[in-house]
Coordinates of C-alpha atoms in Angstrom, one line a residue:
M121 CA 67.8 -45.6 -17.1
D122 CA 64.8 -48.0 -17.4
F123 CA 64.0 -47.4 -21.1
D124 CA 60.9 -49.7 -20.9
V125 CA 59.4 -47.4 -18.4
L126 CA 60.5 -44.2 -20.2
Y127 CA 58.9 -45.2 -23.5
R128 CA 55.8 -46.7 -22.0
T129 CA 55.2 -43.6 -20.0
R130 CA 55.3 -41.5 -23.2
R131 CA 53.0 -44.0 -25.1
D132 CA 50.6 -44.0 -22.2
K133 CA 50.1 -40.3 -22.5
V134 CA 49.4 -40.7 -26.2
S135 CA 46.9 -43.5 -25.6
S136 CA 45.1 -41.4 -22.9
Y137 CA 44.8 -38.5 -25.4
M138 CA 43.5 -40.9 -28.1
K139 CA 40.8 -42.2 -25.7
E140 CA 39.7 -38.7 -25.0
Q141 CA 39.5 -37.9 -28.7
G142 CA 37.7 -41.1 -29.7
I143 CA 40.6 -42.3 -31.7
K144 CA 41.0 -46.1 -31.6
A145 CA 44.4 -46.5 -33.2
A146 CA 47.2 -44.3 -34.4
V147 CA 49.9 -45.0 -37.0
F148 CA 53.4 -43.6 -36.9
E149 CA 55.4 -44.5 -40.0
D150 CA 59.1 -43.8 -40.6
S151 CA 60.5 -44.5 -44.1
E152 CA 62.7 -43.1 -46.8
D153 CA 59.6 -41.3 -48.1
R154 CA 59.0 -39.4 -44.9
R155 CA 60.9 -39.5 -41.7
E156 CA 58.9 -39.6 -38.4
P157 CA 60.9 -38.8 -35.3
A158 CA 57.9 -39.7 -33.1
L159 CA 58.8 -43.3 -33.8
R160 CA 62.1 -43.0 -32.0
Y161 CA 60.5 -40.8 -29.3
L162 CA 57.9 -43.5 -28.5
T163 CA 60.0 -46.7 -28.9
G164 CA 63.7 -45.9 -29.0
H165 CA 63.9 -47.5 -32.5
P166 CA 65.9 -45.1 -34.6
T167 CA 64.5 -45.6 -38.1
D168 CA 62.5 -47.4 -40.8
A169 CA 59.5 -49.0 -39.1
L170 CA 55.7 -48.7 -38.5
L171 CA 54.3 -48.2 -35.0
L172 CA 50.7 -48.9 -34.1
I173 CA 49.4 -47.5 -30.8
T174 CA 45.9 -48.3 -29.6
D175 CA 43.7 -46.4 -27.2
D176 CA 44.0 -49.2 -24.7
G177 CA 47.7 -48.7 -24.4
N178 CA 49.0 -51.5 -26.7
S179 CA 51.9 -50.8 -29.0
I180 CA 53.1 -52.9 -31.9
L181 CA 56.3 -52.1 -33.8
I182 CA 56.9 -53.5 -37.3
P183 CA 60.6 -52.8 -38.1
W184 CA 62.3 -53.2 -41.4
D185 CA 65.5 -54.2 -39.6
E186 CA 64.6 -57.0 -37.1
N187 CA 68.1 -57.2 -35.6
L188 CA 68.3 -53.5 -34.9
A189 CA 64.9 -53.6 -33.3
K190 CA 65.9 -56.4 -31.0
E191 CA 68.8 -54.3 -29.8
R192 CA 67.2 -50.8 -29.6
A193 CA 63.3 -51.0 -29.6
H194 CA 60.9 -50.9 -26.7
A195 CA 57.3 -51.9 -27.5
D196 CA 54.7 -54.4 -26.3
Q197 CA 55.1 -56.4 -29.5
I198 CA 57.9 -56.4 -32.2
I199 CA 56.9 -58.1 -35.4
P200 CA 59.3 -58.2 -38.4
S201 CA 57.9 -56.6 -41.5
T202 CA 58.8 -59.8 -43.4
K203 CA 55.8 -61.4 -41.8
Y204 CA 53.7 -59.1 -43.9
E205 CA 55.8 -59.2 -47.0
R206 CA 57.2 -55.8 -46.0
N207 CA 53.8 -54.3 -46.8
Y208 CA 52.6 -52.0 -44.0
A209 CA 49.1 -51.8 -45.4
K210 CA 48.8 -55.6 -45.2
A211 CA 50.2 -55.5 -41.7
L212 CA 47.6 -52.9 -40.5
V213 CA 44.7 -54.9 -42.0
E214 CA 45.8 -58.0 -40.1
L215 CA 46.6 -56.3 -36.9
L216 CA 43.5 -54.1 -36.8
S217 CA 41.3 -57.0 -37.7
S218 CA 42.4 -58.7 -34.4
Y219 CA 40.7 -55.9 -32.4
A220 CA 37.0 -56.0 -31.9
Y221 CA 36.4 -52.4 -32.9
E222 CA 33.1 -51.2 -34.3
K223 CA 32.9 -50.5 -38.0
G224 CA 34.0 -47.0 -38.8
S225 CA 36.3 -46.6 -35.8
A226 CA 38.8 -43.8 -36.2
I227 CA 42.4 -44.6 -37.0
A228 CA 44.8 -41.6 -37.2
F229 CA 47.6 -41.1 -39.7
C230 CA 50.0 -38.2 -39.8
E231 CA 48.6 -35.3 -41.8
E232 CA 51.8 -35.2 -43.8
T233 CA 51.2 -38.7 -45.2
Q234 CA 51.6 -38.6 -49.0
Y235 CA 48.4 -38.8 -50.9
C236 CA 49.3 -42.0 -52.8
Q237 CA 50.1 -43.7 -49.5
Y238 CA 46.9 -42.4 -47.9
A239 CA 44.9 -43.7 -50.9
K240 CA 46.4 -47.1 -50.5
Y241 CA 45.6 -47.3 -46.8
R242 CA 42.0 -46.0 -47.4
E243 CA 41.5 -48.8 -50.0
E244 CA 42.9 -51.5 -47.7
L245 CA 41.1 -50.3 -44.6
K246 CA 37.6 -49.9 -46.0
D247 CA 35.9 -50.5 -42.6
W248 CA 37.9 -47.8 -40.8
D249 CA 37.5 -44.0 -40.6
I250 CA 41.0 -43.0 -41.9
Q251 CA 41.8 -39.6 -40.4
L252 CA 44.5 -37.1 -41.5
K253 CA 43.9 -34.1 -39.3
E254 CA 46.3 -31.3 -38.4
D255 CA 45.3 -31.0 -34.8
S256 CA 45.3 -34.6 -33.8
V257 CA 47.4 -37.3 -32.1
H258 CA 50.5 -36.7 -34.2
N259 CA 50.4 -33.0 -33.3
F260 CA 49.9 -34.0 -29.7
V261 CA 53.1 -35.9 -29.8
R262 CA 55.0 -32.9 -31.4
N263 CA 53.8 -30.8 -28.5
M264 CA 55.0 -33.5 -26.0
R265 CA 58.4 -33.4 -27.7
A266 CA 58.6 -29.7 -27.3
V267 CA 59.0 -30.1 -23.5
K268 CA 62.0 -32.3 -22.8
D269 CA 62.2 -34.8 -20.0
S270 CA 65.3 -35.4 -17.9
Y271 CA 66.7 -38.1 -20.3
E272 CA 66.3 -35.8 -23.3
I273 CA 68.0 -32.9 -21.5
E274 CA 70.8 -35.2 -20.5
C275 CA 71.3 -36.3 -24.1
T276 CA 71.2 -32.7 -25.4
K277 CA 73.7 -31.6 -22.8
K278 CA 76.1 -34.3 -24.0
A279 CA 75.7 -33.2 -27.6
C280 CA 76.4 -29.6 -26.6
A281 CA 79.4 -30.6 -24.6
I282 CA 80.9 -32.4 -27.6
T283 CA 80.2 -29.3 -29.7
D284 CA 81.7 -26.9 -27.2
D285 CA 84.9 -29.1 -27.1
M286 CA 85.1 -28.9 -30.8
T287 CA 84.8 -25.2 -30.9
L288 CA 87.7 -24.8 -28.6
I289 CA 89.8 -27.2 -30.7
I290 CA 88.8 -25.4 -33.9
M291 CA 89.8 -22.0 -32.5
D292 CA 93.2 -23.4 -31.3
G293 CA 93.7 -24.9 -34.8
V294 CA 92.9 -21.5 -36.3
K295 CA 95.5 -19.8 -34.1
S296 CA 98.1 -22.4 -34.8
G297 CA 97.5 -22.4 -38.6
K298 CA 96.2 -26.0 -38.6
F299 CA 92.8 -25.0 -39.9
T300 CA 92.8 -22.5 -42.8
T301 CA 90.0 -23.6 -45.1
E302 CA 86.3 -24.3 -44.8
M303 CA 87.1 -28.0 -45.6
D304 CA 89.6 -28.3 -42.8
V305 CA 87.0 -27.3 -40.3
A306 CA 84.1 -29.3 -41.7
L307 CA 86.0 -32.5 -42.1
F308 CA 87.4 -32.2 -38.6
V309 CA 83.9 -32.0 -37.3
E310 CA 82.8 -35.2 -39.1
R311 CA 85.7 -37.2 -37.6
Y312 CA 85.8 -35.8 -34.1
L313 CA 82.1 -36.2 -33.3
R314 CA 82.2 -39.9 -34.0
E315 CA 85.3 -40.4 -31.9
K316 CA 83.3 -38.9 -29.0
G317 CA 80.3 -41.2 -29.5
A318 CA 77.9 -38.9 -31.3
E319 CA 75.9 -40.4 -34.2
R320 CA 76.3 -37.8 -36.9
T321 CA 76.1 -34.1 -37.5
S322 CA 72.6 -32.8 -36.7
F323 CA 72.6 -31.1 -40.2
D324 CA 75.1 -30.5 -43.0
T325 CA 77.9 -28.4 -41.6
L326 CA 78.0 -24.8 -42.9
A327 CA 81.5 -23.4 -43.0
A328 CA 81.5 -20.0 -44.8
G329 CA 84.7 -17.9 -45.1
P330 CA 84.7 -14.2 -45.7
A331 CA 83.9 -14.6 -49.3
R332 CA 80.7 -16.5 -48.6
S333 CA 79.5 -15.5 -45.1
F334 CA 77.0 -13.0 -46.5
A335 CA 74.6 -15.9 -47.1
I336 CA 72.4 -17.1 -44.3
H337 CA 73.1 -20.7 -45.3
A338 CA 76.0 -20.7 -47.7
F339 CA 75.7 -23.0 -50.7
P340 CA 77.4 -25.4 -50.9
G341 CA 77.9 -26.0 -47.2
Y342 CA 81.7 -25.8 -47.4
T343 CA 84.4 -25.6 -50.0
G344 CA 88.2 -25.5 -50.2
G345 CA 88.0 -21.7 -49.8
L346 CA 89.7 -19.8 -47.0
W347 CA 88.1 -19.7 -43.5
A348 CA 88.9 -17.5 -40.6
S349 CA 91.0 -15.3 -42.9
K350 CA 90.7 -11.5 -42.9
G351 CA 87.0 -10.6 -42.6
L352 CA 84.0 -12.4 -41.2
S353 CA 83.6 -16.2 -41.2
I354 CA 80.7 -18.3 -39.9
L355 CA 80.6 -21.9 -38.7
D356 CA 77.2 -23.4 -38.2
Y357 CA 77.3 -27.0 -37.0
G358 CA 76.0 -29.5 -34.5
V359 CA 76.0 -33.1 -33.5
C360 CA 73.4 -35.7 -32.6
Y361 CA 73.9 -37.7 -29.4
E362 CA 71.4 -40.6 -29.0
G363 CA 69.3 -38.8 -31.5
Y364 CA 69.3 -35.4 -29.8
A365 CA 70.7 -32.4 -31.6
S366 CA 73.0 -29.5 -30.7
D367 CA 72.9 -26.4 -33.0
C368 CA 75.8 -24.0 -32.8
T369 CA 77.0 -21.0 -34.8
I370 CA 80.2 -19.1 -34.1
T371 CA 81.5 -16.1 -36.0
V372 CA 85.3 -15.6 -36.4
A373 CA 86.2 -12.0 -37.1
N374 CA 89.8 -11.6 -38.4
K375 CA 90.9 -7.9 -38.2
P376 CA 87.4 -6.6 -38.7
S377 CA 86.8 -3.2 -40.2
A378 CA 84.9 -0.5 -38.3
E379 CA 81.7 -1.3 -40.2
Q380 CA 82.1 -5.0 -39.6
Q381 CA 82.6 -4.4 -35.9
K382 CA 79.3 -2.6 -35.8
L383 CA 77.6 -5.8 -37.1
L384 CA 79.4 -7.8 -34.5
D385 CA 78.4 -5.5 -31.7
L386 CA 74.7 -5.5 -32.8
V387 CA 74.5 -9.2 -32.9
Q388 CA 76.2 -9.6 -29.5
T389 CA 73.8 -7.0 -28.1
A390 CA 70.8 -8.8 -29.5
A391 CA 72.0 -12.1 -28.0
D392 CA 72.6 -10.6 -24.6
E393 CA 69.3 -8.7 -24.5
C394 CA 67.1 -11.4 -25.9
R395 CA 68.4 -14.1 -23.6
K396 CA 66.9 -12.0 -20.7
L397 CA 63.5 -12.7 -22.3
Y398 CA 64.0 -16.5 -22.7
M399 CA 62.2 -17.0 -19.4
P400 CA 59.4 -19.3 -18.3
G401 CA 56.0 -17.7 -18.8
M402 CA 57.3 -14.9 -21.0
K403 CA 55.9 -14.4 -24.5
I404 CA 58.0 -15.7 -27.4
S405 CA 56.9 -12.7 -29.4
D406 CA 58.5 -10.3 -26.9
A407 CA 62.0 -11.8 -27.6
V408 CA 61.4 -11.6 -31.3
A409 CA 60.3 -8.0 -31.0
K410 CA 63.4 -7.1 -29.0
A411 CA 65.8 -8.4 -31.6
D412 CA 63.9 -6.6 -34.3
Q413 CA 64.0 -3.4 -32.3
I414 CA 67.8 -3.6 -31.7
F415 CA 68.5 -4.1 -35.4
A416 CA 65.9 -1.6 -36.7
E417 CA 67.3 1.2 -34.6
A418 CA 70.6 0.6 -36.4
G419 CA 69.0 0.5 -39.8
R420 CA 69.4 -3.3 -40.1
N421 CA 67.0 -6.2 -40.5
M422 CA 67.4 -9.9 -39.5
P423 CA 66.2 -12.0 -42.4
H424 CA 65.4 -15.2 -40.3
G425 CA 63.8 -16.2 -37.1
L426 CA 65.4 -15.7 -33.7
G427 CA 65.4 -19.3 -32.8
H428 CA 63.7 -22.7 -32.8
G429 CA 63.3 -25.8 -30.7
T430 CA 65.8 -28.7 -31.0
G431 CA 65.5 -32.3 -30.2
L432 CA 65.1 -35.4 -32.4
E433 CA 64.8 -32.9 -35.2
I434 CA 67.1 -29.9 -35.7
H435 CA 64.1 -27.7 -36.1
E436 CA 61.1 -28.4 -34.0
A437 CA 58.6 -26.6 -31.8
P438 CA 58.5 -24.0 -30.4
F439 CA 59.6 -21.6 -33.1
V440 CA 60.8 -18.2 -32.0
S441 CA 59.8 -16.0 -35.0
K442 CA 57.1 -13.6 -36.1
R443 CA 54.9 -16.5 -36.9
A444 CA 54.7 -17.5 -33.2
P445 CA 51.2 -17.1 -31.7
K446 CA 51.0 -13.9 -29.7
D447 CA 50.1 -15.8 -26.5
K448 CA 52.7 -18.5 -26.9
T449 CA 55.1 -18.5 -24.0
F450 CA 58.4 -20.2 -23.1
I451 CA 57.8 -23.4 -21.0
P452 CA 60.2 -25.1 -18.6
G453 CA 61.7 -28.0 -20.5
N454 CA 61.9 -26.1 -23.9
I455 CA 65.4 -26.3 -25.5
I456 CA 65.5 -23.5 -28.0
T457 CA 68.2 -21.8 -30.0
L458 CA 69.0 -18.1 -29.7
E459 CA 70.6 -17.1 -33.0
P460 CA 70.5 -13.4 -34.0
G461 CA 72.3 -12.7 -37.2
L462 CA 73.0 -10.0 -39.8
Y463 CA 74.3 -10.4 -43.4
D464 CA 75.7 -7.8 -45.7
P465 CA 76.8 -8.5 -49.3
E466 CA 79.9 -6.3 -48.9
L467 CA 80.8 -6.8 -45.2
G468 CA 79.9 -10.4 -44.8
G469 CA 77.8 -12.1 -42.2
V470 CA 77.6 -12.5 -38.4
R471 CA 75.6 -15.0 -36.5
L472 CA 75.8 -16.1 -32.9
E473 CA 73.8 -19.2 -31.9
N474 CA 73.5 -21.0 -28.6
D475 CA 71.1 -23.6 -27.3
V476 CA 69.1 -22.5 -24.3
L477 CA 67.2 -24.7 -21.8
I478 CA 64.2 -23.0 -20.2
T479 CA 64.1 -23.9 -16.5
E480 CA 61.6 -23.3 -13.7
T481 CA 63.4 -20.2 -12.6
G482 CA 65.1 -18.9 -15.7
N483 CA 67.3 -20.3 -18.4
E484 CA 70.6 -22.3 -18.8
L485 CA 73.0 -22.0 -21.7
L486 CA 73.8 -25.5 -22.9
L487 CA 76.3 -24.2 -25.5
H488 CA 78.9 -21.5 -25.0
S489 CA 79.3 -20.2 -28.6
K490 CA 81.1 -16.9 -29.0
I491 CA 82.1 -14.2 -31.5
F492 CA 85.8 -14.7 -31.8
I493 CA 87.9 -11.7 -32.7
I494 CA 91.5 -12.5 -33.9

């Protein structure tokens, strides 16, 4: 993989958009105050830096960790933040002053920039039109990220393969008696993923035994309580491989009652029927409506969305929920979860979650999560 070409191609699309919109420069800042996955998407640098992209295609990365940038980053220029006393505002003043832009030229910041940081930039960059707009270059990049290229698909498939392997090992451990508590499972995940080359979990692991599975996201994420004991247990977990996330949920049903079996059957039916609607060109709202119909006919209601995109963030566009625009469709290259679930304070919870790649002709399951009945 020629990463210089990969990241330059992405940045060139951004610069072309900026030129069309009359934006002279765009700032992408990743810090402890607010993480910005676009930084990694556009340069390969994983964290803590400021990226400046200009409409003529130039890119300047100002990393906090110079050594890490030398190893991982791809940009036209890499300038350590120490040159600017670790002050990004000072860096921007110096860098932008080197361009012969007209007074009042537009420079785009992310609309989620904190107000105090925005005020600081506005004060330092008096001669610039500082823009924080919802539908601007940063949103353009989010939309780019919603459609994965071949490298992103490859990384996600690797994350999913590691996750699938863990699921099989976990279920073998349940049957052998090796894994009996929420902690057993969650700590195994933490160790195994790193042994297999993944960076981290893609979110805090949620292992909820029968006493806690009624919650959509059990709090705390896991305890020393029993898991996979009699009743319904949920494991919601995933890993990041080269930054790209998997998102998996399995349900383990140990000697389920008749009423619990009804929940299991409903969720499985929703997963099977809704997958048929995860097709290129089909409306996202149709899949959401199908899940709602299946549950409503049984007098049940799903209290969360049907799915969401994954990538450098565990939750990113597109979102498969009632909030999705009516004309929004699935697009080849989308990687989206399909995660119907039901939760009952007395019976417990059931969720089944798989990651689905939308292809030119249909869809492909990247995970193979199941409802396990023991």
